[in-house]
mmCIF file of C-alpha atoms in Angstrom:
data_model
loop_
_atom_site.group_PDB
_atom_site.id
_atom_site.type_symbol
_atom_site.label_atom_id
_atom_site.label_comp_id
_atom_site.label_asym_id
_atom_site.label_seq_id
_atom_site.Cartn_x
_atom_site.Cartn_y
_atom_site.Cartn_z
ATOM 1 C CA UNK A 59 233.603 99.243 43.200
ATOM 2 C CA UNK A 60 237.144 100.402 44.008
ATOM 3 C CA UNK A 61 238.428 99.275 40.626
ATOM 4 C CA UNK A 62 235.888 101.571 38.979
ATOM 5 C CA UNK A 63 236.955 104.497 41.127
ATOM 6 C CA UNK A 64 240.588 104.549 40.057
ATOM 7 C CA UNK A 65 240.000 105.659 36.435
ATOM 8 C CA UNK A 66 237.833 108.476 37.825
ATOM 9 C CA UNK A 67 240.678 109.472 40.124
ATOM 10 C CA UNK A 68 243.106 109.537 37.197
ATOM 11 C CA UNK A 69 240.910 111.749 35.060
ATOM 12 C CA UNK A 70 240.244 114.159 37.907
ATOM 13 C CA UNK A 71 243.806 114.393 39.165
ATOM 14 C CA UNK A 72 245.510 114.603 35.785
ATOM 15 C CA UNK A 73 243.115 117.357 34.656
ATOM 16 C CA UNK A 74 244.443 119.629 37.386
ATOM 17 C CA UNK A 75 248.048 118.444 37.154
ATOM 18 C CA UNK A 76 248.494 119.187 33.465
ATOM 19 C CA UNK A 77 249.184 122.863 34.180
ATOM 20 C CA UNK A 78 251.070 122.832 37.460
ATOM 21 C CA UNK A 79 252.509 119.395 38.250
ATOM 22 C CA UNK A 80 250.502 119.285 41.482
ATOM 23 C CA UNK A 81 247.233 117.712 42.620
ATOM 24 C CA UNK A 82 244.020 119.090 44.176
ATOM 25 C CA UNK A 83 243.651 119.500 47.891
ATOM 26 C CA UNK A 84 240.910 117.509 49.624
ATOM 27 C CA UNK A 85 237.594 119.232 50.235
ATOM 28 C CA UNK A 86 237.327 120.655 53.774
ATOM 29 C CA UNK A 87 234.955 118.660 56.020
ATOM 30 C CA UNK A 88 231.330 119.716 55.904
ATOM 31 C CA UNK A 89 229.573 121.112 58.933
ATOM 32 C CA UNK A 90 229.368 118.496 61.660
ATOM 33 C CA UNK A 91 231.982 116.210 60.101
ATOM 34 C CA UNK A 92 235.215 115.284 61.865
ATOM 35 C CA UNK A 93 238.443 115.765 59.867
ATOM 36 C CA UNK A 94 240.557 112.687 59.160
ATOM 37 C CA UNK A 95 243.065 111.988 61.922
ATOM 38 C CA UNK A 96 246.497 110.406 61.843
ATOM 39 C CA UNK A 97 246.949 106.767 62.818
ATOM 40 C CA UNK A 98 250.277 105.112 63.601
ATOM 41 C CA UNK A 99 251.443 102.394 61.226
ATOM 42 C CA UNK A 100 254.953 100.958 60.883
ATOM 43 C CA UNK A 101 256.463 101.308 57.451
ATOM 44 C CA UNK A 102 256.294 97.922 55.720
ATOM 45 C CA UNK A 103 257.550 96.562 52.450
ATOM 46 C CA UNK A 104 255.110 95.040 49.924
ATOM 47 C CA UNK A 105 256.039 91.520 51.085
ATOM 48 C CA UNK A 106 255.146 92.324 54.699
ATOM 49 C CA UNK A 107 258.639 93.033 56.029
ATOM 50 C CA UNK A 108 259.612 96.183 57.840
ATOM 51 C CA UNK A 109 260.901 98.931 55.575
ATOM 52 C CA UNK A 110 263.012 100.468 58.322
ATOM 53 C CA UNK A 111 263.427 100.474 62.079
ATOM 54 C CA UNK A 112 261.651 103.830 62.365
ATOM 55 C CA UNK A 113 257.992 104.103 63.238
ATOM 56 C CA UNK A 114 256.091 106.183 60.729
ATOM 57 C CA UNK A 115 252.501 107.148 60.255
ATOM 58 C CA UNK A 116 249.871 107.017 57.553
ATOM 59 C CA UNK A 117 246.639 108.953 57.746
ATOM 60 C CA UNK A 118 243.222 107.411 58.075
ATOM 61 C CA UNK A 119 241.038 108.343 55.140
ATOM 62 C CA UNK A 120 237.465 109.422 55.354
ATOM 63 C CA UNK A 121 234.961 107.328 53.470
ATOM 64 C CA UNK A 122 235.352 107.963 49.749
ATOM 65 C CA UNK A 123 232.709 108.533 47.118
ATOM 66 C CA UNK A 124 230.145 105.843 46.435
ATOM 67 C CA UNK A 125 230.454 103.522 43.454
ATOM 68 C CA UNK A 126 230.314 105.466 40.226
ATOM 69 C CA UNK A 127 230.804 108.865 41.897
ATOM 70 C CA UNK A 128 233.892 110.982 41.308
ATOM 71 C CA UNK A 129 235.458 112.754 44.310
ATOM 72 C CA UNK A 130 234.521 116.412 44.637
ATOM 73 C CA UNK A 131 237.115 118.786 43.176
ATOM 74 C CA UNK A 132 238.665 121.586 45.248
ATOM 75 C CA UNK A 133 238.027 125.219 44.396
ATOM 76 C CA UNK A 134 240.170 126.449 41.470
ATOM 77 C CA UNK A 135 241.706 129.758 40.610
ATOM 78 C CA UNK A 136 240.683 131.638 37.495
ATOM 79 C CA UNK A 137 243.433 129.834 35.592
ATOM 80 C CA UNK A 138 242.063 126.411 36.640
ATOM 81 C CA UNK A 139 244.981 125.663 38.958
ATOM 82 C CA UNK A 140 244.403 124.388 42.521
ATOM 83 C CA UNK A 141 244.986 127.131 45.077
ATOM 84 C CA UNK A 142 247.110 125.111 47.513
ATOM 85 C CA UNK A 143 250.091 122.745 47.051
ATOM 86 C CA UNK A 144 249.689 119.055 47.814
ATOM 87 C CA UNK A 145 248.828 117.768 51.268
ATOM 88 C CA UNK A 146 248.584 114.103 52.307
ATOM 89 C CA UNK A 147 245.266 113.464 50.606
ATOM 90 C CA UNK A 148 246.539 115.086 47.444
ATOM 91 C CA UNK A 149 249.639 112.905 47.461
ATOM 92 C CA UNK A 150 247.455 109.842 48.015
ATOM 93 C CA UNK A 151 245.326 110.682 44.973
ATOM 94 C CA UNK A 152 248.362 111.493 42.839
ATOM 95 C CA UNK A 153 250.063 108.230 43.760
ATOM 96 C CA UNK A 154 246.901 106.234 42.967
ATOM 97 C CA UNK A 155 246.579 107.842 39.546
ATOM 98 C CA UNK A 156 250.284 107.405 38.744
ATOM 99 C CA UNK A 157 250.293 103.735 39.754
ATOM 100 C CA UNK A 158 247.171 103.026 37.721
ATOM 101 C CA UNK A 159 248.666 104.738 34.661
ATOM 102 C CA UNK A 160 252.037 102.979 35.200
ATOM 103 C CA UNK A 161 253.927 106.278 35.436
ATOM 104 C CA UNK A 162 257.523 105.636 36.373
ATOM 105 C CA UNK A 163 258.349 109.045 37.830
ATOM 106 C CA UNK A 164 256.357 111.915 39.278
ATOM 107 C CA UNK A 165 257.482 115.252 40.682
ATOM 108 C CA UNK A 166 255.322 116.764 43.415
ATOM 109 C CA UNK A 167 255.072 120.166 45.051
ATOM 110 C CA UNK A 168 254.941 119.139 48.712
ATOM 111 C CA UNK A 169 255.183 122.567 50.291
ATOM 112 C CA UNK A 170 251.776 121.905 51.807
ATOM 113 C CA UNK A 171 252.950 118.778 53.655
ATOM 114 C CA UNK A 172 253.664 118.574 57.366
ATOM 115 C CA UNK A 173 256.307 115.883 57.800
ATOM 116 C CA UNK A 174 255.849 113.658 60.830
ATOM 117 C CA UNK A 175 258.558 111.015 60.581
ATOM 118 C CA UNK A 176 260.640 112.352 57.733
ATOM 119 C CA UNK A 177 259.683 113.064 54.105
ATOM 120 C CA UNK A 178 260.779 109.720 52.664
ATOM 121 C CA UNK A 179 259.048 107.667 55.359
ATOM 122 C CA UNK A 180 255.851 109.681 55.122
ATOM 123 C CA UNK A 181 255.707 109.339 51.337
ATOM 124 C CA UNK A 182 256.488 105.627 51.571
ATOM 125 C CA UNK A 183 253.641 105.072 53.986
ATOM 126 C CA UNK A 184 251.207 106.974 51.774
ATOM 127 C CA UNK A 185 252.249 104.576 49.005
ATOM 128 C CA UNK A 186 251.477 101.612 51.307
ATOM 129 C CA UNK A 187 248.136 103.186 52.159
ATOM 130 C CA UNK A 188 247.290 103.270 48.431
ATOM 131 C CA UNK A 189 248.133 99.560 48.143
ATOM 132 C CA UNK A 190 245.936 98.791 51.129
ATOM 133 C CA UNK A 191 243.037 100.807 49.725
ATOM 134 C CA UNK A 192 243.511 99.497 46.175
ATOM 135 C CA UNK A 193 245.094 96.004 46.346
ATOM 136 C CA UNK A 194 244.743 95.655 42.579
ATOM 137 C CA UNK A 195 247.703 98.055 42.348
ATOM 138 C CA UNK A 196 250.112 95.673 44.112
ATOM 139 C CA UNK A 197 251.940 95.172 40.843
ATOM 140 C CA UNK A 198 253.609 98.439 41.913
ATOM 141 C CA UNK A 199 256.156 96.668 44.034
ATOM 142 C CA UNK A 200 258.326 99.576 45.151
ATOM 143 C CA UNK A 201 258.569 103.339 45.547
ATOM 144 C CA UNK A 202 261.724 105.403 45.930
ATOM 145 C CA UNK A 203 261.190 108.958 47.103
ATOM 146 C CA UNK A 204 263.519 111.856 47.813
ATOM 147 C CA UNK A 205 262.664 115.390 48.845
ATOM 148 C CA UNK A 206 264.673 118.521 48.174
ATOM 149 C CA UNK A 207 263.148 121.710 49.450
ATOM 150 C CA UNK A 208 259.490 121.731 48.428
ATOM 151 C CA UNK A 209 259.888 119.182 45.620
ATOM 152 C CA UNK A 210 259.491 115.400 45.916
ATOM 153 C CA UNK A 211 260.935 113.110 43.259
ATOM 154 C CA UNK A 212 259.096 109.768 43.283
ATOM 155 C CA UNK A 213 260.047 106.681 41.243
ATOM 156 C CA UNK A 214 257.678 103.697 40.993
ATOM 157 C CA UNK A 215 258.746 100.173 40.056
ATOM 158 C CA UNK A 216 256.287 97.795 38.424
ATOM 159 C CA UNK A 217 256.188 94.044 37.906
ATOM 160 C CA UNK A 218 257.270 93.500 34.297
ATOM 161 C CA UNK A 219 254.123 91.629 33.296
ATOM 162 C CA UNK A 220 252.174 94.895 33.622
ATOM 163 C CA UNK A 221 254.512 97.079 31.568
ATOM 164 C CA UNK A 222 254.900 95.108 28.348
ATOM 165 C CA UNK A 223 258.471 94.205 29.255
ATOM 166 C CA UNK A 224 258.026 90.756 27.669
ATOM 167 C CA UNK A 225 256.752 92.028 24.319
ATOM 168 C CA UNK A 226 260.156 91.447 22.781
ATOM 169 C CA UNK A 227 260.439 87.926 24.182
ATOM 170 C CA UNK A 228 260.724 86.143 27.513
ATOM 171 C CA UNK A 229 263.923 86.112 29.565
ATOM 172 C CA UNK A 230 266.067 83.024 29.043
ATOM 173 C CA UNK A 231 265.192 80.295 31.525
ATOM 174 C CA UNK A 232 261.838 81.778 32.540
ATOM 175 C CA UNK A 233 258.717 79.616 32.643
ATOM 176 C CA UNK A 234 255.511 81.045 31.211
ATOM 177 C CA UNK A 235 252.602 81.715 33.568
ATOM 178 C CA UNK A 236 249.590 82.695 31.489
ATOM 179 C CA UNK A 237 246.809 81.991 33.984
ATOM 180 C CA UNK A 238 246.093 81.297 37.644
ATOM 181 C CA UNK A 239 245.990 77.598 36.813
ATOM 182 C CA UNK A 240 249.463 77.883 35.284
ATOM 183 C CA UNK A 241 250.718 79.513 38.489
ATOM 184 C CA UNK A 242 249.415 76.663 40.607
ATOM 185 C CA UNK A 243 250.759 73.950 38.297
ATOM 186 C CA UNK A 244 254.134 75.682 38.081
ATOM 187 C CA UNK A 245 254.387 75.787 41.869
ATOM 188 C CA UNK A 246 253.333 72.143 42.151
ATOM 189 C CA UNK A 247 256.218 71.242 39.847
ATOM 190 C CA UNK A 248 258.506 72.586 42.594
ATOM 191 C CA UNK A 249 257.258 70.081 45.192
ATOM 192 C CA UNK A 250 260.335 67.960 44.581
ATOM 193 C CA UNK A 251 262.396 70.426 46.609
ATOM 194 C CA UNK A 252 262.998 73.348 44.212
ATOM 195 C CA UNK A 253 263.663 76.547 46.166
ATOM 196 C CA UNK A 254 262.792 79.065 43.444
ATOM 197 C CA UNK A 255 261.702 79.162 39.835
ATOM 198 C CA UNK A 256 262.024 82.018 37.327
ATOM 199 C CA UNK A 257 258.672 82.865 35.778
ATOM 200 C CA UNK A 258 257.294 85.320 33.232
ATOM 201 C CA UNK A 259 253.642 86.211 33.804
ATOM 202 C CA UNK A 260 252.153 86.893 30.384
ATOM 203 C CA UNK A 261 248.585 87.930 31.224
ATOM 204 C CA UNK A 262 248.573 91.606 32.297
ATOM 205 C CA UNK A 263 245.015 91.316 33.631
ATOM 206 C CA UNK A 264 245.993 88.980 36.470
ATOM 207 C CA UNK A 265 245.971 90.503 39.952
ATOM 208 C CA UNK A 266 248.789 89.876 42.388
ATOM 209 C CA UNK A 267 246.501 88.745 45.219
ATOM 210 C CA UNK A 268 244.848 86.180 42.920
ATOM 211 C CA UNK A 269 248.236 84.868 41.804
ATOM 212 C CA UNK A 270 249.278 84.527 45.439
ATOM 213 C CA UNK A 271 246.014 82.690 46.201
ATOM 214 C CA UNK A 272 246.668 80.251 43.350
ATOM 215 C CA UNK A 273 250.216 79.616 44.570
ATOM 216 C CA UNK A 274 248.949 78.927 48.081
ATOM 217 C CA UNK A 275 247.070 75.917 46.692
ATOM 218 C CA UNK A 276 250.179 74.139 45.468
ATOM 219 C CA UNK A 277 252.074 72.998 48.558
ATOM 220 C CA UNK A 278 249.492 70.693 50.189
ATOM 221 C CA UNK A 279 250.031 72.399 53.527
ATOM 222 C CA UNK A 280 253.733 71.533 53.554
ATOM 223 C CA UNK A 281 255.327 74.180 51.367
ATOM 224 C CA UNK A 282 254.332 77.837 51.109
ATOM 225 C CA UNK A 283 254.765 79.254 47.622
ATOM 226 C CA UNK A 284 254.773 82.995 47.031
ATOM 227 C CA UNK A 285 255.425 85.367 44.171
ATOM 228 C CA UNK A 286 258.660 87.282 44.584
ATOM 229 C CA UNK A 287 258.505 90.988 45.285
ATOM 230 C CA UNK A 288 259.164 91.951 41.669
ATOM 231 C CA UNK A 289 256.924 89.219 40.227
ATOM 232 C CA UNK A 290 259.664 87.303 38.415
ATOM 233 C CA UNK A 291 260.029 84.223 40.635
ATOM 234 C CA UNK A 292 258.014 81.684 42.602
ATOM 235 C CA UNK A 293 259.710 81.107 45.953
ATOM 236 C CA UNK A 294 259.260 78.048 48.208
ATOM 237 C CA UNK A 295 259.291 78.244 52.014
ATOM 238 C CA UNK A 296 258.941 75.171 54.290
ATOM 239 C CA UNK A 297 257.392 75.285 57.785
ATOM 240 C CA UNK A 298 259.656 76.278 60.652
ATOM 241 C CA UNK A 299 261.888 73.385 61.627
ATOM 242 C CA UNK A 300 261.419 71.493 58.341
ATOM 243 C CA UNK A 301 263.489 71.299 55.185
ATOM 244 C CA UNK A 302 262.174 71.335 51.633
ATOM 245 C CA UNK A 303 263.444 67.768 51.241
ATOM 246 C CA UNK A 304 261.427 66.593 54.251
ATOM 247 C CA UNK A 305 258.338 68.355 52.937
ATOM 248 C CA UNK A 306 258.794 66.783 49.520
ATOM 249 C CA UNK A 307 259.040 63.331 51.082
ATOM 250 C CA UNK A 308 255.849 63.932 53.097
ATOM 251 C CA UNK A 309 253.937 65.021 49.985
ATOM 252 C CA UNK A 310 255.143 61.949 48.103
ATOM 253 C CA UNK A 311 254.078 59.702 50.978
ATOM 254 C CA UNK A 312 250.619 61.290 50.983
ATOM 255 C CA UNK A 313 250.277 60.585 47.262
ATOM 256 C CA UNK A 314 251.411 56.995 47.739
ATOM 257 C CA UNK A 315 248.750 56.483 50.404
ATOM 258 C CA UNK A 316 246.210 58.289 48.260
ATOM 259 C CA UNK A 317 246.927 55.865 45.440
ATOM 260 C CA UNK A 318 245.987 52.993 47.739
ATOM 261 C CA UNK A 319 242.674 54.689 48.533
ATOM 262 C CA UNK A 320 241.875 55.252 44.853
ATOM 263 C CA UNK A 321 242.631 51.597 44.064
ATOM 264 C CA UNK A 322 240.236 50.612 46.841
ATOM 265 C CA UNK A 323 237.209 52.824 46.147
ATOM 266 C CA UNK A 324 237.387 54.134 42.552
ATOM 267 C CA UNK A 325 236.678 52.201 39.358
ATOM 268 C CA UNK A 326 237.290 53.195 35.751
ATOM 269 C CA UNK A 327 233.601 53.236 34.830
ATOM 270 C CA UNK A 328 232.758 55.892 37.435
ATOM 271 C CA UNK A 329 231.881 59.438 36.453
ATOM 272 C CA UNK A 330 233.823 62.266 38.088
ATOM 273 C CA UNK A 331 230.846 62.935 40.350
ATOM 274 C CA UNK A 332 230.770 59.300 41.439
ATOM 275 C CA UNK A 333 234.526 59.341 42.058
ATOM 276 C CA UNK A 334 234.214 62.459 44.191
ATOM 277 C CA UNK A 335 231.356 60.878 46.149
ATOM 278 C CA UNK A 336 233.316 57.677 46.779
ATOM 279 C CA UNK A 337 236.474 59.485 47.884
ATOM 280 C CA UNK A 338 234.522 61.875 50.120
ATOM 281 C CA UNK A 339 232.651 58.996 51.770
ATOM 282 C CA UNK A 340 235.917 57.149 52.403
ATOM 283 C CA UNK A 341 237.465 60.212 54.024
ATOM 284 C CA UNK A 342 234.597 61.189 56.319
ATOM 285 C CA UNK A 343 234.059 57.556 57.319
ATOM 286 C CA UNK A 344 237.696 56.631 57.978
ATOM 287 C CA UNK A 345 239.279 59.691 59.613
ATOM 288 C CA UNK A 346 238.691 60.829 63.177
ATOM 289 C CA UNK A 347 239.112 64.331 64.557
ATOM 290 C CA UNK A 348 242.306 65.047 66.518
ATOM 291 C CA UNK A 349 240.863 66.688 69.627
ATOM 292 C CA UNK A 350 244.345 67.425 70.903
ATOM 293 C CA UNK A 351 243.821 70.633 68.955
ATOM 294 C CA UNK A 352 241.667 71.759 71.896
ATOM 295 C CA UNK A 353 243.139 69.820 74.816
ATOM 296 C CA UNK A 354 246.863 69.447 74.105
ATOM 297 C CA UNK A 355 247.705 71.533 71.060
ATOM 298 C CA UNK A 356 251.433 71.733 71.799
ATOM 299 C CA UNK A 357 251.717 67.966 71.474
ATOM 300 C CA UNK A 358 249.478 67.607 68.434
ATOM 301 C CA UNK A 359 251.686 66.575 65.480
ATOM 302 C CA UNK A 360 251.928 68.811 62.447
ATOM 303 C CA UNK A 361 250.776 65.857 60.356
ATOM 304 C CA UNK A 362 247.255 66.302 61.751
ATOM 305 C CA UNK A 363 247.017 69.588 59.847
ATOM 306 C CA UNK A 364 247.853 68.033 56.462
ATOM 307 C CA UNK A 365 246.844 65.043 54.347
ATOM 308 C CA UNK A 366 249.422 62.718 55.901
ATOM 309 C CA UNK A 367 247.638 62.718 59.239
ATOM 310 C CA UNK A 368 244.339 61.774 57.632
ATOM 311 C CA UNK A 369 245.667 59.180 55.177
ATOM 312 C CA UNK A 370 248.366 57.592 57.339
ATOM 313 C CA UNK A 371 247.239 58.075 60.927
ATOM 314 C CA UNK A 372 243.463 58.290 60.445
ATOM 315 C CA UNK A 373 243.489 61.452 62.568
ATOM 316 C CA UNK A 374 243.281 65.080 61.484
ATOM 317 C CA UNK A 375 241.845 68.529 62.101
ATOM 318 C CA UNK A 376 240.132 70.595 59.401
ATOM 319 C CA UNK A 377 243.352 71.274 57.485
ATOM 320 C CA UNK A 378 244.127 67.565 57.352
ATOM 321 C CA UNK A 379 240.640 66.693 56.106
ATOM 322 C CA UNK A 380 240.714 69.391 53.429
ATOM 323 C CA UNK A 381 244.278 68.639 52.276
ATOM 324 C CA UNK A 382 243.477 64.915 52.128
ATOM 325 C CA UNK A 383 240.401 65.507 49.970
ATOM 326 C CA UNK A 384 242.473 67.814 47.760
ATOM 327 C CA UNK A 385 245.124 65.099 47.352
ATOM 328 C CA UNK A 386 242.590 62.402 46.500
ATOM 329 C CA UNK A 387 240.690 64.565 44.017
ATOM 330 C CA UNK A 388 243.925 65.713 42.373
ATOM 331 C CA UNK A 389 244.912 62.102 41.883
ATOM 332 C CA UNK A 390 241.478 61.378 40.387
ATOM 333 C CA UNK A 391 241.924 64.250 37.931
ATOM 334 C CA UNK A 392 239.116 66.377 39.415
ATOM 335 C CA UNK A 393 239.648 70.144 39.626
ATOM 336 C CA UNK A 394 239.462 71.345 43.222
ATOM 337 C CA UNK A 395 240.781 73.930 45.689
ATOM 338 C CA UNK A 396 241.083 74.310 49.443
ATOM 339 C CA UNK A 397 239.182 77.167 51.079
ATOM 340 C CA UNK A 398 240.420 78.989 54.180
ATOM 341 C CA UNK A 399 237.958 81.047 56.181
ATOM 342 C CA UNK A 400 235.969 81.248 59.378
ATOM 343 C CA UNK A 401 233.332 78.828 60.602
ATOM 344 C CA UNK A 402 231.468 79.418 63.833
ATOM 345 C CA UNK A 403 234.082 81.907 64.996
ATOM 346 C CA UNK A 404 237.120 79.676 64.378
ATOM 347 C CA UNK A 405 239.650 79.449 61.573
ATOM 348 C CA UNK A 406 238.538 76.644 59.305
ATOM 349 C CA UNK A 407 239.423 74.939 56.028
ATOM 350 C CA UNK A 408 237.166 73.155 53.565
ATOM 351 C CA UNK A 409 237.050 72.435 49.807
ATOM 352 C CA UNK A 410 235.773 73.752 46.504
ATOM 353 C CA UNK A 411 235.211 71.154 43.776
ATOM 354 C CA UNK A 412 234.495 71.724 40.071
ATOM 355 C CA UNK A 413 232.319 69.127 38.352
ATOM 356 C CA UNK A 414 230.936 69.465 34.829
ATOM 357 C CA UNK A 415 231.847 73.154 34.826
ATOM 358 C CA UNK A 416 230.006 73.881 38.065
ATOM 359 C CA UNK A 417 231.642 74.731 41.394
ATOM 360 C CA UNK A 418 230.543 73.199 44.697
ATOM 361 C CA UNK A 419 231.666 73.465 48.324
ATOM 362 C CA UNK A 420 232.402 70.483 50.576
ATOM 363 C CA UNK A 421 233.250 70.393 54.275
ATOM 364 C CA UNK A 422 234.532 66.916 55.183
ATOM 365 C CA UNK A 423 235.339 67.965 58.747
ATOM 366 C CA UNK A 424 231.686 68.803 59.343
ATOM 367 C CA UNK A 425 230.659 65.436 57.870
ATOM 368 C CA UNK A 426 233.126 63.293 59.828
ATOM 369 C CA UNK A 427 231.559 60.085 61.069
ATOM 370 C CA UNK A 428 230.174 59.191 57.641
ATOM 371 C CA UNK A 429 227.670 61.996 57.079
ATOM 372 C CA UNK A 430 226.874 63.663 53.767
ATOM 373 C CA UNK A 431 225.243 66.974 54.683
ATOM 374 C CA UNK A 432 228.103 69.210 53.498
ATOM 375 C CA UNK A 433 228.904 67.500 50.186
ATOM 376 C CA UNK A 434 228.648 69.417 46.885
ATOM 377 C CA UNK A 435 226.819 72.483 48.177
ATOM 378 C CA UNK A 436 226.307 75.657 46.202
ATOM 379 C CA UNK A 437 227.554 78.880 47.746
ATOM 380 C CA UNK A 438 224.011 79.803 48.803
ATOM 381 C CA UNK A 439 223.481 76.358 50.326
ATOM 382 C CA UNK A 440 226.719 76.588 52.309
ATOM 383 C CA UNK A 441 225.846 80.073 53.531
ATOM 384 C CA UNK A 442 222.442 78.771 54.575
ATOM 385 C CA UNK A 443 224.190 76.338 56.928
ATOM 386 C CA UNK A 444 225.305 79.423 58.853
ATOM 387 C CA UNK A 445 228.607 80.452 60.375
ATOM 388 C CA UNK A 446 230.758 80.372 57.220
ATOM 389 C CA UNK A 447 232.699 83.362 55.935
ATOM 390 C CA UNK A 448 235.500 83.394 53.375
ATOM 391 C CA UNK A 449 236.991 85.382 50.518
ATOM 392 C CA UNK A 450 234.468 84.499 47.818
ATOM 393 C CA UNK A 451 235.868 86.490 44.882
ATOM 394 C CA UNK A 452 238.615 84.011 44.002
ATOM 395 C CA UNK A 453 236.214 81.081 43.884
ATOM 396 C CA UNK A 454 233.456 83.036 42.176
ATOM 397 C CA UNK A 455 235.922 83.644 39.327
ATOM 398 C CA UNK A 456 236.288 79.881 38.794
ATOM 399 C CA UNK A 457 233.419 77.835 37.300
#
C-alpha cells in the first residue's frame, strides 16, 4: 500500500542525502519503456483554490514499485554520492520523505531541473503532486519555496496536531477533537448558525481526508463543514443563496417533523434493530420519488435533496431519502452515516447503520414503495446487488 511505501522512500532518500544534501535521480527507462511526460495542471492550494493566475505543470509519474518493494536506487559514485543533482523525480521523492518525517526546511541542489513555469511554481506543483499521490500527507498544508542560483530553500507547514504542538496544553478557547466521532459531533453543535469553531485535534493518527469525511456528515445536507487549511478550525458554509440562519431553521424543522414520526412508529420497548426497521418502513412507504429530477430539474426544490422534502412534502430524491433516514435514526439514538457514491452510473446516496457493533448498508430510495430488499445489507450483499461503488475505507474503519 502507499502508506507502506513512504517509510521505504524516507530510508532510501535520506541514505543518499546524508552526505550531499541532494536526492537520487530516477532510474532511466528500461528498453521499450516510454519516459514520463509532462502534463499540464493549474497550481492549486490544498483547499482546492488556485494558488496563482499562472498555469503551471506537474509531471506524470510512471507506475511506482509494487507493495513492499523499494524503488531502485540510481548508480552511485565511489563515495556513495549520486552522480547527478536533483531532477523532478528526485524532488518528488525528497518532498515525500521530508513531509513524512515532518521536516520543516530542506535545501535542495536543483541544478538538474529544467524550469517550465518558474522555479517556485514548479516546486509548488511537485508538492501538490505528492499530496495527490499520498493523500495521507495532507497534514502538510503549505509549502514556501524560493530559488537562488542552483539552490532551493523549501519550508513546509504542518497542522499542529501532527507536530506535538499541543503537548504543552491546548490553545485557549479551542475545543478538543480526539476522534472522527468528536469531529462530527463538534460540527453538529454548530448547526445553530455558528460560522466557525476553534478546535484542537489531539489524535495524531487521524488522516485529514477522514476528518473531512466525518465533518461532511454533520450538516444534514444543509450546511457544509470543512476543516480549515491549517487544521485549527471547523468552518461552516451554506448552499448558494441560503444563509446559515435559514439552514439552521430547516434542520430544526426536520427534527420537529422527525419527532412526530418517532412518536407514531417507535415504542420504548423496541430494540434498536426494531426501531430501525420501523423507521425505515415508514420512510419507504410514505415518501415518493421526485421525478422532476429527470424531467424538470431546474424547478425541483432544494428541499427534495434533504430530509425536509421527505418528512414535510413526502417527496424526495436519493439525498432526501438518505438524509431523512439519518435524521430519524439520529433521533432514535442509533449510530448511522450517509454514503455518497455511484449506483448504476449515477451519483447516489444511501445509508450505513451500526447495530450491536455491526455495520449494515441500507438504500431507502431503492426500496421506495414499501419494499425491504435493501435493508441492513452487509457490504458483500450490497455489492451483490450490482451497480454500487463508493469509498469503502471510511466505513470499513467503523464497526
